[in-house]
Every structure is written in structure tokens, then in C-alpha cells.
PDB file of C-alpha atoms in Angstrom:
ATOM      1  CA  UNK L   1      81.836  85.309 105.586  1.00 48.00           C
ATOM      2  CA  UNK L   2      81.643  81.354 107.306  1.00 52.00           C
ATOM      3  CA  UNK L   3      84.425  79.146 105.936  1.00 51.00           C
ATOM      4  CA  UNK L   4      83.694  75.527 105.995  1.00 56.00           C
ATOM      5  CA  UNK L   5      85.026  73.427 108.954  1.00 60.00           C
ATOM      6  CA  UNK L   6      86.246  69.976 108.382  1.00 63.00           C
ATOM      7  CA  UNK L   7      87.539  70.080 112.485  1.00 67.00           C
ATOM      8  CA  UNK L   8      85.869  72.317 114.296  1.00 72.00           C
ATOM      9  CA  UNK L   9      87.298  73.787 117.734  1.00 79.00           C
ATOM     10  CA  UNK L  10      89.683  71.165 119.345  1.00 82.00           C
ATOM     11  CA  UNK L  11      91.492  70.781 122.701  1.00 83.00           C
ATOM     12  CA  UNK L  12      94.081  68.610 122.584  1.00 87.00           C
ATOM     13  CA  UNK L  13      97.106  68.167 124.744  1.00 91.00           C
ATOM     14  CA  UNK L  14      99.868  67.593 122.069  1.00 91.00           C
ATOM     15  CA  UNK L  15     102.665  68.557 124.245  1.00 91.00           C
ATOM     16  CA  UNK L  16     101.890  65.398 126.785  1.00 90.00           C
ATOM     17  CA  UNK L  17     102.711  63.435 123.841  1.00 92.00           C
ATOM     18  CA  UNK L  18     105.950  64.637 123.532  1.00 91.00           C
ATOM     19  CA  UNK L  19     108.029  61.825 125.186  1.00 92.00           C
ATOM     20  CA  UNK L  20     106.604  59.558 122.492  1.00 94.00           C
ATOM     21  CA  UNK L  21     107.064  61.632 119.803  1.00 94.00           C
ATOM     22  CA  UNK L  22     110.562  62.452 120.788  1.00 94.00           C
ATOM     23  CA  UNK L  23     111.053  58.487 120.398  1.00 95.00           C
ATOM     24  CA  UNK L  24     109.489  57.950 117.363  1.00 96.00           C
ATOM     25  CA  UNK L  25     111.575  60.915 115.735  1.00 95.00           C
ATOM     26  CA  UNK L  26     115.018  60.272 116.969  1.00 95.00           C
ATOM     27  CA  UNK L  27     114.584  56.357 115.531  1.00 96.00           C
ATOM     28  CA  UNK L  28     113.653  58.184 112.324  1.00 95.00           C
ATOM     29  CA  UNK L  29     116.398  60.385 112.349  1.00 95.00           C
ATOM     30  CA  UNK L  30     119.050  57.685 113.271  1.00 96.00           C
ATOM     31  CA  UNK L  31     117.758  56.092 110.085  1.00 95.00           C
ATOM     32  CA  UNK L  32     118.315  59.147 108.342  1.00 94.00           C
ATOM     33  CA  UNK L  33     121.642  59.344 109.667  1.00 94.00           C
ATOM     34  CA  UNK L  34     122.723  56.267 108.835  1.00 94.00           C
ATOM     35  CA  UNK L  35     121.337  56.287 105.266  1.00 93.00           C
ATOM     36  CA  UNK L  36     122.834  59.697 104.582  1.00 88.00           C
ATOM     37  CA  UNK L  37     126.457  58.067 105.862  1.00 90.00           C
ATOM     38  CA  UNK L  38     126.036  54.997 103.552  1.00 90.00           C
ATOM     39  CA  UNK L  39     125.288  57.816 100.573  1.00 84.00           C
ATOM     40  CA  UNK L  40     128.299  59.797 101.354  1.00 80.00           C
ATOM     41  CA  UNK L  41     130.027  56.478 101.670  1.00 82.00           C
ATOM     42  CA  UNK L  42     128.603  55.191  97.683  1.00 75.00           C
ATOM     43  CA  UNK L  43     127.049  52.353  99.100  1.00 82.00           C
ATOM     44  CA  UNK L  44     123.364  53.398  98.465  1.00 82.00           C
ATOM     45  CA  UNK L  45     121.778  53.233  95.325  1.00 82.00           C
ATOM     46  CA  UNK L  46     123.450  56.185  93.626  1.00 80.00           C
ATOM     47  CA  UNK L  47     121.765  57.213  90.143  1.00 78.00           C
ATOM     48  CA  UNK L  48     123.871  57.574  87.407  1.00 74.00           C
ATOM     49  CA  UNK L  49     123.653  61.502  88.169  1.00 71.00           C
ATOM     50  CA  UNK L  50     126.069  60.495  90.922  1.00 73.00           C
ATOM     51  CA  UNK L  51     127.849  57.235  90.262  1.00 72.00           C
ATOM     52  CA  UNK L  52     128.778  58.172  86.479  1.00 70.00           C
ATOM     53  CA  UNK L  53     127.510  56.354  83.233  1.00 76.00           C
ATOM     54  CA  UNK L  54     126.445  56.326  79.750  1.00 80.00           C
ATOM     55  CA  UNK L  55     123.898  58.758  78.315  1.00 81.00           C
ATOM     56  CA  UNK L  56     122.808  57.411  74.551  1.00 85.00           C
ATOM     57  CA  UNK L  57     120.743  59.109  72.622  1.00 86.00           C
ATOM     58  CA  UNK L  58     118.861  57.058  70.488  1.00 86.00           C
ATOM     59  CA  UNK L  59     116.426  57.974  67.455  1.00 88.00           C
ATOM     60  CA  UNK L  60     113.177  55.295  66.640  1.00 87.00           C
ATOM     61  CA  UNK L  61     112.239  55.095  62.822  1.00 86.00           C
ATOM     62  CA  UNK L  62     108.473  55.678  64.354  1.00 86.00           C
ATOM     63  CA  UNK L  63     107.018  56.376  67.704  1.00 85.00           C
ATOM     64  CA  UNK L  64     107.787  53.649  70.672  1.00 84.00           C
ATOM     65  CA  UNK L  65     106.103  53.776  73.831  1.00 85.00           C
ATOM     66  CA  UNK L  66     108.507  54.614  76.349  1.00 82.00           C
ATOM     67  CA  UNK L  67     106.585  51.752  78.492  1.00 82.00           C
ATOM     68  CA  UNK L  68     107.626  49.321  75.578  1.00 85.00           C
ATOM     69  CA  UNK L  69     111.403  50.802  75.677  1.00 85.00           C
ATOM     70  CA  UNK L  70     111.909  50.198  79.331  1.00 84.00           C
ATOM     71  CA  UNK L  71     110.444  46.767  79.387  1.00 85.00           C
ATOM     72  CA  UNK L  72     112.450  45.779  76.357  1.00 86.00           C
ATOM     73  CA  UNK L  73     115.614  46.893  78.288  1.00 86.00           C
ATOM     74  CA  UNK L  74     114.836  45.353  81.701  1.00 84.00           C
ATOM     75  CA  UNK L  75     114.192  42.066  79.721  1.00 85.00           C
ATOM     76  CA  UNK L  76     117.184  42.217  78.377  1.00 83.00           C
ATOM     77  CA  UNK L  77     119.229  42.762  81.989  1.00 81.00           C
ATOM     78  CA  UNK L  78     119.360  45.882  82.102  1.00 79.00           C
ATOM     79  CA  UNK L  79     116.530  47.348  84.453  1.00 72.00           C
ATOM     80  CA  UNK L  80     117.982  50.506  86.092  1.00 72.00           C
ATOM     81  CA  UNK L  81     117.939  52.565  82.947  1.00 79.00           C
ATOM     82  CA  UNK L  82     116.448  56.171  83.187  1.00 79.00           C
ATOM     83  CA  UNK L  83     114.826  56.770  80.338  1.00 82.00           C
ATOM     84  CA  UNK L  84     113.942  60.400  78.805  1.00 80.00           C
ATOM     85  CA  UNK L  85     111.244  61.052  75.867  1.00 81.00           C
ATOM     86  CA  UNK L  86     112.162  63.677  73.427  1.00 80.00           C
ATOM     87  CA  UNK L  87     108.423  65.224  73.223  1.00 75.00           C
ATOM     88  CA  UNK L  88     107.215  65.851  70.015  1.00 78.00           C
ATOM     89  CA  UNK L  89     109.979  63.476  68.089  1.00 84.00           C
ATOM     90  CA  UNK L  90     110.842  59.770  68.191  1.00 87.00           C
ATOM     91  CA  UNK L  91     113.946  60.188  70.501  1.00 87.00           C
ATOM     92  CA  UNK L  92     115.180  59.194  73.453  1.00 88.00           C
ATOM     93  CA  UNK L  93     117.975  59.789  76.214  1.00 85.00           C
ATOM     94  CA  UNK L  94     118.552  56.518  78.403  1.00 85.00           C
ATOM     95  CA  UNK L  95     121.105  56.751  81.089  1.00 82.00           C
ATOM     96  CA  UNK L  96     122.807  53.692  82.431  1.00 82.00           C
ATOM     97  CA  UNK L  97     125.718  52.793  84.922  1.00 73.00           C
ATOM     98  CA  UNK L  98     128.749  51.427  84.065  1.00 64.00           C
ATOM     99  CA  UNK L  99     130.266  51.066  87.481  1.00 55.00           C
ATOM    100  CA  UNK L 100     132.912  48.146  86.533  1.00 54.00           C
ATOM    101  CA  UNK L 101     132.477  47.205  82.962  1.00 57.00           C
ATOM    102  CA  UNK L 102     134.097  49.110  80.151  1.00 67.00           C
ATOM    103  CA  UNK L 103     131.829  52.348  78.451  1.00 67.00           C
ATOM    104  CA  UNK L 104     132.495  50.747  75.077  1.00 72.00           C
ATOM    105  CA  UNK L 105     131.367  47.066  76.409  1.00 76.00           C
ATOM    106  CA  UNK L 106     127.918  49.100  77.964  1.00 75.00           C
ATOM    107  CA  UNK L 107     126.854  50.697  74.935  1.00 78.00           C
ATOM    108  CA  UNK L 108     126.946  47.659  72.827  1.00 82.00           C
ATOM    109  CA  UNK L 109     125.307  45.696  75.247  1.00 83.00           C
ATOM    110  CA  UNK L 110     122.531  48.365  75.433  1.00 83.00           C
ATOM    111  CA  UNK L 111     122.718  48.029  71.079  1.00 84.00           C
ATOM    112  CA  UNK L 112     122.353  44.390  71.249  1.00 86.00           C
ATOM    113  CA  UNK L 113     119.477  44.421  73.476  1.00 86.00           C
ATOM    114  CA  UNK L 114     117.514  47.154  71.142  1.00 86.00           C
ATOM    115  CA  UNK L 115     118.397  45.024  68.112  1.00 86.00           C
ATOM    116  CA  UNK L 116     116.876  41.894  69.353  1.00 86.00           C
ATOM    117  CA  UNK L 117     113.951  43.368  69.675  1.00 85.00           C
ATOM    118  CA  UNK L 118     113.454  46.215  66.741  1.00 83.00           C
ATOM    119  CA  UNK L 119     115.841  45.179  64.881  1.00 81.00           C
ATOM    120  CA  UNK L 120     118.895  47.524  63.025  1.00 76.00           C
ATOM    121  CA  UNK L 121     116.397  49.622  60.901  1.00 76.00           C
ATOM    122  CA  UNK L 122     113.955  50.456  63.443  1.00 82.00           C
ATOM    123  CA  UNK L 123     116.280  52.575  65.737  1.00 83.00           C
ATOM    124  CA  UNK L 124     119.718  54.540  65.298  1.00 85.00           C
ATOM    125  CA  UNK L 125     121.959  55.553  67.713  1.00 83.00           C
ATOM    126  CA  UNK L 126     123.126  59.234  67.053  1.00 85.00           C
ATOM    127  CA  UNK L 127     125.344  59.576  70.084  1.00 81.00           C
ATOM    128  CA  UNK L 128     126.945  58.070  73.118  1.00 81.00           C
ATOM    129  CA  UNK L 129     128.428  60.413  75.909  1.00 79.00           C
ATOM    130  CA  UNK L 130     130.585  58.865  78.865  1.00 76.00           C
ATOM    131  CA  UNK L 131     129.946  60.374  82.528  1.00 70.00           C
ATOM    132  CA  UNK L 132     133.035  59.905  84.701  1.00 65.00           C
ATOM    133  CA  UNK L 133     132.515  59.335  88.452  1.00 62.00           C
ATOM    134  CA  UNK L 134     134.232  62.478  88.858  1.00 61.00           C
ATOM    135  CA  UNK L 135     131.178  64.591  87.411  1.00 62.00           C
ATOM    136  CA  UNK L 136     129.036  62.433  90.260  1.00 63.00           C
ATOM    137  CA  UNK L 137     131.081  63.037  92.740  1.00 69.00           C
ATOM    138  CA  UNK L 138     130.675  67.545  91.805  1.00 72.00           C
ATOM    139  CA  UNK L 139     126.932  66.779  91.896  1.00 69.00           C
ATOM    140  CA  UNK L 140     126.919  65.183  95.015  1.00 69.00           C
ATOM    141  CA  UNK L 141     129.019  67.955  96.802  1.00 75.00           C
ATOM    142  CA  UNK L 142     126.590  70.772  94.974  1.00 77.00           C
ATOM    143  CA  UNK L 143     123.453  68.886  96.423  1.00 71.00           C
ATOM    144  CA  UNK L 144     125.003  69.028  99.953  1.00 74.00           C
ATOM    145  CA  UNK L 145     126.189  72.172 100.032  1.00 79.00           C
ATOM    146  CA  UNK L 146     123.391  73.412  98.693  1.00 76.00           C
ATOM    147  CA  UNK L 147     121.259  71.265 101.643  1.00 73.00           C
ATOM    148  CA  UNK L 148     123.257  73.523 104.162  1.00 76.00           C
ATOM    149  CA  UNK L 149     122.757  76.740 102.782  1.00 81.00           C
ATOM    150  CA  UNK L 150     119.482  76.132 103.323  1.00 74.00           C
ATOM    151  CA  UNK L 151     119.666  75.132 106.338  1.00 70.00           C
ATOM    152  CA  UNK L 152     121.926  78.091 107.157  1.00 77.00           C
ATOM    153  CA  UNK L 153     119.255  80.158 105.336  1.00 79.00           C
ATOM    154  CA  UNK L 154     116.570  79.015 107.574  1.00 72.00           C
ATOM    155  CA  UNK L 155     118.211  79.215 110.977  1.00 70.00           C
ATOM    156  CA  UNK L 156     118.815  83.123 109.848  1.00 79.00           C
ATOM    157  CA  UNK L 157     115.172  83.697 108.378  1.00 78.00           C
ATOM    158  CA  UNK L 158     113.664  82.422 111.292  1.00 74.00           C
ATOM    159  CA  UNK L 159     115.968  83.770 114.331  1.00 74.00           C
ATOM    160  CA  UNK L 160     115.642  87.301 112.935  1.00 79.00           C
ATOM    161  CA  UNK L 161     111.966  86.372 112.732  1.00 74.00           C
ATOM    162  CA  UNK L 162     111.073  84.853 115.961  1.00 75.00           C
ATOM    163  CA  UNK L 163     113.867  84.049 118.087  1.00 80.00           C
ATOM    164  CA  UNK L 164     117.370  81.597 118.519  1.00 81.00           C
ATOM    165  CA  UNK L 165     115.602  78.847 120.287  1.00 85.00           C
ATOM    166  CA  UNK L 166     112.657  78.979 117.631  1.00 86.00           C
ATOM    167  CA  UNK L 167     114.820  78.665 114.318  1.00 82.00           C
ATOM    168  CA  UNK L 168     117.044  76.321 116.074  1.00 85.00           C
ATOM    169  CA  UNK L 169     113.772  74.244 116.366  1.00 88.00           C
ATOM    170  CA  UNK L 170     112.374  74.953 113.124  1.00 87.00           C
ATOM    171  CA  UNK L 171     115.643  74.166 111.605  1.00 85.00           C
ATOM    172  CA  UNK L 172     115.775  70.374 113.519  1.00 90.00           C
ATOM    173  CA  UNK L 173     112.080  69.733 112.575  1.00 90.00           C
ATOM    174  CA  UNK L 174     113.199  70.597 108.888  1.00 88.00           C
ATOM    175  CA  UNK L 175     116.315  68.002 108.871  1.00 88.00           C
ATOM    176  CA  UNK L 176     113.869  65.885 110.791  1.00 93.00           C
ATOM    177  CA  UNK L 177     111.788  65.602 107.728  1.00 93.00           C
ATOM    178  CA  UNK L 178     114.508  65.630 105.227  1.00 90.00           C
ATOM    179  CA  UNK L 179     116.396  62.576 107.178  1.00 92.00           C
ATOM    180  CA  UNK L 180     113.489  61.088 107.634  1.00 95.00           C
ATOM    181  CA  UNK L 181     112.162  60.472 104.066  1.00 95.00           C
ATOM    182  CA  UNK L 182     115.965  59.674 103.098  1.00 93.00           C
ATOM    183  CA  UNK L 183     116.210  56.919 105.446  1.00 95.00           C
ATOM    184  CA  UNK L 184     112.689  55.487 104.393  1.00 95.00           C
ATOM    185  CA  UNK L 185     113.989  55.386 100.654  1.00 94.00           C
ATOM    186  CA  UNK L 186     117.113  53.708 101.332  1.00 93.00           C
ATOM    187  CA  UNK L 187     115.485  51.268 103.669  1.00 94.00           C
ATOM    188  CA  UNK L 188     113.308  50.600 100.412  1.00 93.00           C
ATOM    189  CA  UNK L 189     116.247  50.525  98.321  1.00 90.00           C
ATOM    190  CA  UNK L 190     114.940  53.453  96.272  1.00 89.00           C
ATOM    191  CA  UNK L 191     117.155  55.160  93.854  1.00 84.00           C
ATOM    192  CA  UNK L 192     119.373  58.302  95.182  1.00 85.00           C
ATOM    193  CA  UNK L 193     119.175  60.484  92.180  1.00 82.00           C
ATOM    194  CA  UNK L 194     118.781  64.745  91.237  1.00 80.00           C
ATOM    195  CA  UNK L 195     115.081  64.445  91.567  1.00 85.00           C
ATOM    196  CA  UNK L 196     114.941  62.640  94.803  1.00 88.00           C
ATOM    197  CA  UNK L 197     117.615  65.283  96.180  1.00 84.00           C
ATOM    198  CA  UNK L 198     114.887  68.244  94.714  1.00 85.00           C
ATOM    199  CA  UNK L 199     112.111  66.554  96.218  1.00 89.00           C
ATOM    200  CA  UNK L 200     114.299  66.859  99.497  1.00 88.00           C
ATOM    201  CA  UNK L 201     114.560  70.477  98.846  1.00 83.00           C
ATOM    202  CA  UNK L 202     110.587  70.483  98.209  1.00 87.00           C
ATOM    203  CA  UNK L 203     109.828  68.980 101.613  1.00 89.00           C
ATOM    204  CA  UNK L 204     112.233  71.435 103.706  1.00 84.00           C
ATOM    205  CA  UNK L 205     110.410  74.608 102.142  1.00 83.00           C
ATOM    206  CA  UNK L 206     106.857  73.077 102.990  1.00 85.00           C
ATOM    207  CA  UNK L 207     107.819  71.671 106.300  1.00 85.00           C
ATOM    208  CA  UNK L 208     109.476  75.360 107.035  1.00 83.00           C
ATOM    209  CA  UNK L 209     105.779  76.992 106.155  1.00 84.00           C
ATOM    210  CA  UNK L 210     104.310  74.553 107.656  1.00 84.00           C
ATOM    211  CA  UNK L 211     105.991  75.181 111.228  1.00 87.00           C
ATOM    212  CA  UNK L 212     105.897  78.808 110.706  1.00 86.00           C
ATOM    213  CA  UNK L 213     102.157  78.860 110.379  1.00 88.00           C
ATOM    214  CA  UNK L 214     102.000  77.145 114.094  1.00 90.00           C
ATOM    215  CA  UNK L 215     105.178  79.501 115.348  1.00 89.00           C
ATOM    216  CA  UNK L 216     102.980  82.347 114.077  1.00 88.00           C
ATOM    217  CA  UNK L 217     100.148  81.560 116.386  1.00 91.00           C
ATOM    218  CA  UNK L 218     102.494  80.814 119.472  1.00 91.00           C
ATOM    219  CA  UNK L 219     103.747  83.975 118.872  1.00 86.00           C
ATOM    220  CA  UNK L 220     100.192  85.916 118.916  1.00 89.00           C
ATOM    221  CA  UNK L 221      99.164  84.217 122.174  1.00 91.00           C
ATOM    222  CA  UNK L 222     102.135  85.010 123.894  1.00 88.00           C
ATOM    223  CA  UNK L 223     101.910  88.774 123.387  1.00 85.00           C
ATOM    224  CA  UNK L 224      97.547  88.049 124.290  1.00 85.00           C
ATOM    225  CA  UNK L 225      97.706  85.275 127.040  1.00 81.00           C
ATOM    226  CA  UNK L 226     101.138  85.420 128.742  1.00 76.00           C
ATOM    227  CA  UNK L 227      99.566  86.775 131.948  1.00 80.00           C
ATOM    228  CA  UNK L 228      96.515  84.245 131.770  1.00 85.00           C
ATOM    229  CA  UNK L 229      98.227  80.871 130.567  1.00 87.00           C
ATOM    230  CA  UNK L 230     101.253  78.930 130.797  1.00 90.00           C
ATOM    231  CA  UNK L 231     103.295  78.596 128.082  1.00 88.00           C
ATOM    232  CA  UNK L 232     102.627  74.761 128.127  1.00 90.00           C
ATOM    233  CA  UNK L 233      98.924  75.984 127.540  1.00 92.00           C
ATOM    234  CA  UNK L 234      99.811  78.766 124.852  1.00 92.00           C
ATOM    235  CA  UNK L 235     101.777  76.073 122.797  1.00 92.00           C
ATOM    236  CA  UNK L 236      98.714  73.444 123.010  1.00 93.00           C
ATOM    237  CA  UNK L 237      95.997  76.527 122.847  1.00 93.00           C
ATOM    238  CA  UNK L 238      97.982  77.224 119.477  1.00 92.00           C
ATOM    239  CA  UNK L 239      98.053  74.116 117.336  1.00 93.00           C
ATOM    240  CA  UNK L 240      94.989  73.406 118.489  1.00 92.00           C
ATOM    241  CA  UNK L 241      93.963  76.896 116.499  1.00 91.00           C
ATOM    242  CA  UNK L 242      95.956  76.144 113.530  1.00 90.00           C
ATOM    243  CA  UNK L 243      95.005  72.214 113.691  1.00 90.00           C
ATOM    244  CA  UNK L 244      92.024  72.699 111.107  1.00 88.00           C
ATOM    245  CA  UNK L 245      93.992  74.463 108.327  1.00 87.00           C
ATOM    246  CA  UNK L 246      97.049  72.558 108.824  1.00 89.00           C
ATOM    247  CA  UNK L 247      95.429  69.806 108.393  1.00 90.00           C
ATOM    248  CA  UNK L 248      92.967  70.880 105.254  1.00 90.00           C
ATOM    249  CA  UNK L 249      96.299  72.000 103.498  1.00 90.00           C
ATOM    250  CA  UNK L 250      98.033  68.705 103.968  1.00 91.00           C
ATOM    251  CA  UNK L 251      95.219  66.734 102.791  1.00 92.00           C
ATOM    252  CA  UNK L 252      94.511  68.926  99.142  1.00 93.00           C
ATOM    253  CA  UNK L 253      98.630  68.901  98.927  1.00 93.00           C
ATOM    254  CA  UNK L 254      98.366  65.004  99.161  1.00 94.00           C
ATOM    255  CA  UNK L 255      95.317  64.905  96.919  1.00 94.00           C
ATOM    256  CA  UNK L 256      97.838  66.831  94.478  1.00 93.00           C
ATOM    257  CA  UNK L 257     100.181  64.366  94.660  1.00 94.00           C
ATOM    258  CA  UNK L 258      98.314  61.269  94.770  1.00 94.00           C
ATOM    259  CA  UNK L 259      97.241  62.343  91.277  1.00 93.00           C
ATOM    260  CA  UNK L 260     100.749  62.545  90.100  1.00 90.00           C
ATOM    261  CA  UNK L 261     101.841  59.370  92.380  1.00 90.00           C
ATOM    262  CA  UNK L 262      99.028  57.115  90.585  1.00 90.00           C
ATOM    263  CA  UNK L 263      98.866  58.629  86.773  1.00 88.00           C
ATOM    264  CA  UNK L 264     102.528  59.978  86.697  1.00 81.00           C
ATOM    265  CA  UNK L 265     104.018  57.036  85.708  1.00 77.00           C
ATOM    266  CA  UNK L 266     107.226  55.236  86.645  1.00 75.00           C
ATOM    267  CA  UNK L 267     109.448  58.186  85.993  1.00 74.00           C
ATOM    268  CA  UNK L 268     107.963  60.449  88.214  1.00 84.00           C
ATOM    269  CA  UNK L 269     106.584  57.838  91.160  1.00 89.00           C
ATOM    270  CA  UNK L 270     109.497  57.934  93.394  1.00 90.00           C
ATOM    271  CA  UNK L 271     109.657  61.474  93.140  1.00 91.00           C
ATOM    272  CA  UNK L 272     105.846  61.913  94.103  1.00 94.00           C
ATOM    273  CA  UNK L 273     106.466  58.954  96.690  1.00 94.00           C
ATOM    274  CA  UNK L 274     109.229  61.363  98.350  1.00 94.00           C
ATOM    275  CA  UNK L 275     106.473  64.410  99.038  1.00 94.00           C
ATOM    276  CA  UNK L 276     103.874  61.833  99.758  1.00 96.00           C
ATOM    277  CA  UNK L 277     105.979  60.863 102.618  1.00 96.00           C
ATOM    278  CA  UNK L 278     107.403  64.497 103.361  1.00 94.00           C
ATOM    279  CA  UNK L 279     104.201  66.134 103.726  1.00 94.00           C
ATOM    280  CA  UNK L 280     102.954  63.479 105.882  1.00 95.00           C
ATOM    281  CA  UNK L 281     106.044  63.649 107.974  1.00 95.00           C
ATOM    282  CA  UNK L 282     106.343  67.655 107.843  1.00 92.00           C
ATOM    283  CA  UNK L 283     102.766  67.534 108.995  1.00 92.00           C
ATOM    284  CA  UNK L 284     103.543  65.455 112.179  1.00 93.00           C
ATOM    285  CA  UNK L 285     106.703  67.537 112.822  1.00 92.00           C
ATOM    286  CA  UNK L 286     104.968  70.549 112.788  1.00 88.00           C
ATOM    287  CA  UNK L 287     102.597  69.512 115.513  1.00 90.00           C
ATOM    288  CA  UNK L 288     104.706  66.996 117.561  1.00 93.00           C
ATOM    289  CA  UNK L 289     108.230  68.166 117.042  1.00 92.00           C
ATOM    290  CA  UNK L 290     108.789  71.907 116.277  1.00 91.00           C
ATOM    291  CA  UNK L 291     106.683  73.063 119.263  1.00 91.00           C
ATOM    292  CA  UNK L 292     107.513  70.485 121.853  1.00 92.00           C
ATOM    293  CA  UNK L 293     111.406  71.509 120.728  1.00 93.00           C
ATOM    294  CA  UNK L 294     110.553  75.179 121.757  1.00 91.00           C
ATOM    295  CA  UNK L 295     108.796  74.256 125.339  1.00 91.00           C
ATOM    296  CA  UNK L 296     111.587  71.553 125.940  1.00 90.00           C
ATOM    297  CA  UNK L 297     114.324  74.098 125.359  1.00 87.00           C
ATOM    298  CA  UNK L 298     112.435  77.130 127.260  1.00 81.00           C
ATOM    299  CA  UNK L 299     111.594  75.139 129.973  1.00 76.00           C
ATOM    300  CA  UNK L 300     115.065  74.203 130.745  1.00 68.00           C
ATOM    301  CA  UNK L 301     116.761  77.505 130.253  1.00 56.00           C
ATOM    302  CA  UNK L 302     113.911  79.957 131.885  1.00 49.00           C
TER     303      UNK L 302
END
């Protein structure tokens, strides 16, 4: 059985480009770095998830748009609300900070806002439910601990695996990725919040495949070509090999979530903007940074 062929046998030198890469990455990474100390330091923009708020749950007398809601409220000052639909009824759950003013003060102001616009009749409010900054502060610990489990996780999978040197680079490519699309969100002043820290978790699983797939190869060819090649030529022999389905995957992936990114709406855009930018990333690190990570290291210790 033929397969179709989008790239059909190539013979690049990817490792040759390594010095640039290398460049490229640690500038992303510093970003990273520096984005992930202003989160840890609450100076980001922290959801409510993290920061503490208001969650009011509200009930329409007939069906609102939740397009309609949100404008309403960011007309009315107050344009960081996360807004939930109840499918199915006329609810909703909208979340809002509170970071200096009093809870009482917030949920009136949120009231007045509604009334102006629907009026009393049109809406009730059937419940108002404080989140301290101390509940943030759990959630934010959870999310990183459960970051470096992973990690810890991969390092493990991947040394028993392959070997030290080659989880030690898969697990660097990973964080590259992760650090990476962090640092590009808070440069863009994007909201830190639970989905953005799943989507995180999203883009370390596919990056990790993604390396493995080239790892795999590397692997094969060493056991075949050792005798014949130089490992500079086995790594480069190998993504070459694996360039066409690496590449086909990445593309229907970010078909997938252009779909989502474009029709999804505003709820679920940064969220799709976060894999859009993993798997684009991921994809690079794969070919540029995993592999080069693994000759760099070998070359200096063998």
C-alpha cells in the first residue's frame, strides 16, 4: 500500500543549525522565565481561579446571548468577567475579581450594571459566593506541583526508555515549549487562568510524543548505521525520516484547532491560541532542540 507524500525524501542538515536555534530558544525561555517569576510573584494577569473573586449566579427571565451579557458588562466597566452558560436553561455563572474593593460593593456594582440594561424583572440573582485569595493561592500550588510531577514523570518514562542524556533532553525541550508559550501570553497580557495552565499540560504531552517519534528513529539507526555513519549523520539521517509525518501531524492538529480558534468563540480563543502556539513551538523543538540537546551533550561527554 503507497501513502501519499506531502515531502518526499529530504536531506537536510538540521544539526548545523543548531547554534541559531540554541539562540532563538534560550531568548524564549528567558521570557518564560521571567513571566513564570512575575506569576509566582501575582503580578501577571491572574484569573479569578487564582487571585480570588465573586462567582454570581444569575437566572434571565428568557434566553440572553451570552455575546449580549458580556458586552453589557464590559460597557458597564467591568470587562474581565468570565462568563459560564448554563446549557439548556437561562443561567449563568460570571466570575469577577475583587482584588481591593469590598465583595458586597462588587456584587452590587455587577447588579447595577445588569439593571441598567434589563432591567429588575428580566434577571434574578439566586446566589453570590466569595473566593478568598487563599483558595487562589491552593490552585496555584496544585498547578505547579502538578507541572513537576510531570516533569518528574517524563524524565523517568523516558530514561528507562532510551537513556539519561535523552530524557534529560526530552524533558528541556518539553519546559522549552511550556515556558515558551507562557512567556508569549504574558508578553500579550493574556489572562493566567485553569484553562491556560491545562492547555500547558496539553502542549507538554504532544511535545513529549512529538520528540519521542524522532528519538525513536535515532534510536533504530544507531543499532543499523553506527558502524557506517556518524552520529552527527544518524541524528540528521533521522529527522529527515520522520520530517514528512511530523510535519503532516502538526499541520491536521493545527487545522483542528484553527477550527476551534476561529468558531470557538471568546471563551475558548485563548485557550486554542495556547496549542496554536504550542504545537508550532513543540514542532520546532522537536527538530531543532531535542536532538541537537542529545549530540551537544554526547559529543562532549564521549
Amino acid at each position: 500500500m503507497e501513502f501519499f507524500e506531502i515531502i518526499k525524501k529530504t536531506n537536510f542538515d538540521f544539526l548545523s543549525q543548531r547554534k541559531k536555534a540554541f539562540l532563538l530558544s534560550s531568548s524564549l525561555v528567558a521570557l518564560g522565565l521571567f513571566a513564570l517569576l512575575m506569576v509566582s510573584l501575582g503580578k501577571a494577569n491572574m484569573s479569578v481561579d487564582f487571585t480570588g473573586g465573586l462567582h454570581i449566579h444569575l437566572r434571565f427571565s428568557r434566553q440572553i446571548p451570552v455575546g449580549e451579557l458580556r458586552e453589557v458588562l464590559r460597557e458597564g466597566g467591568i470587562d474581565r468577567a468570565q462568563i459560564q452558560e448554563i446549557r439548556g436553561t437561562t443561567d449563568f455563572f460570571i466570575k469577577t475579581k475583587y482584588e481591593k474593593a469590598d465583595p458586597n460593593v462588587e456584587a452590587e456594582r455587577v447588579s447595577s450594571v445588569l439593571k441598567s440594561y434589563f432591567g429588575e424583572k428580566d434577571f434574578q440573582i439566586l446566589g453570590v459566593t466569595t473566593v478568598g485569595p487563599s483558595v487562589g493561592r491552593e490552585l496555584k500550588r496544585n498547578a505547579i506541583i502538578a507541572i513537576v510531577i510531570a516533569v518528574i514523570s517524563i524524565v523517568i518514562y523516558i530514561a528507562w526508555r532510551f537513556t539519561f542524556v535523552f530524557g534529560v533532553a526530552a524533558t528541556i525541550a518539553t519546559f522549552h515549549d511550556v515556558l515558551a508559550v507562557l512567556g508569549i501570553f504574558y508578553v500579550l497580557g493574556k489572562e493566567i487562568n485553569i484553562l491556560l495552565i491545562t492547555a500547558l499540560l496539553t502542549i507538554a504531552g504532544y511535545s513529549l510524543t512529538d520528540t519521542i517519534v524522532v528519538f525513536d528513529r535515532i534510536r533504530e539507526n544507531m543499532s543499523k548505521l553506527i558502524t557506517k555513519f556518524t552520529f552527527e549523520e544518524i541524528i540528521n539521517r533521522s529527522i529527515n525520516e520522520v520530517l514528512s509525518r511530523t510535519i503532516i501531524t502538526s499541520l491536521t492538529t493545527l487545522l483542528a484547532i484553527s477550527a476551534i480558534l476561529l468558531l470557538g468563540g471568546p471563551v475558548l480563543f485563548d485557550f486554542s491560541l495556547a496549542l496554536f502556539l504550542g504545537v508550532v513551538i513543540g514542532t520546532y523543538s522537536s527538530v531543532f532542540v531535542a536532538s541537537p540537546l542529545v549530540y551537544v551533550w554526547r559529543r562532549r561527554v564521549l
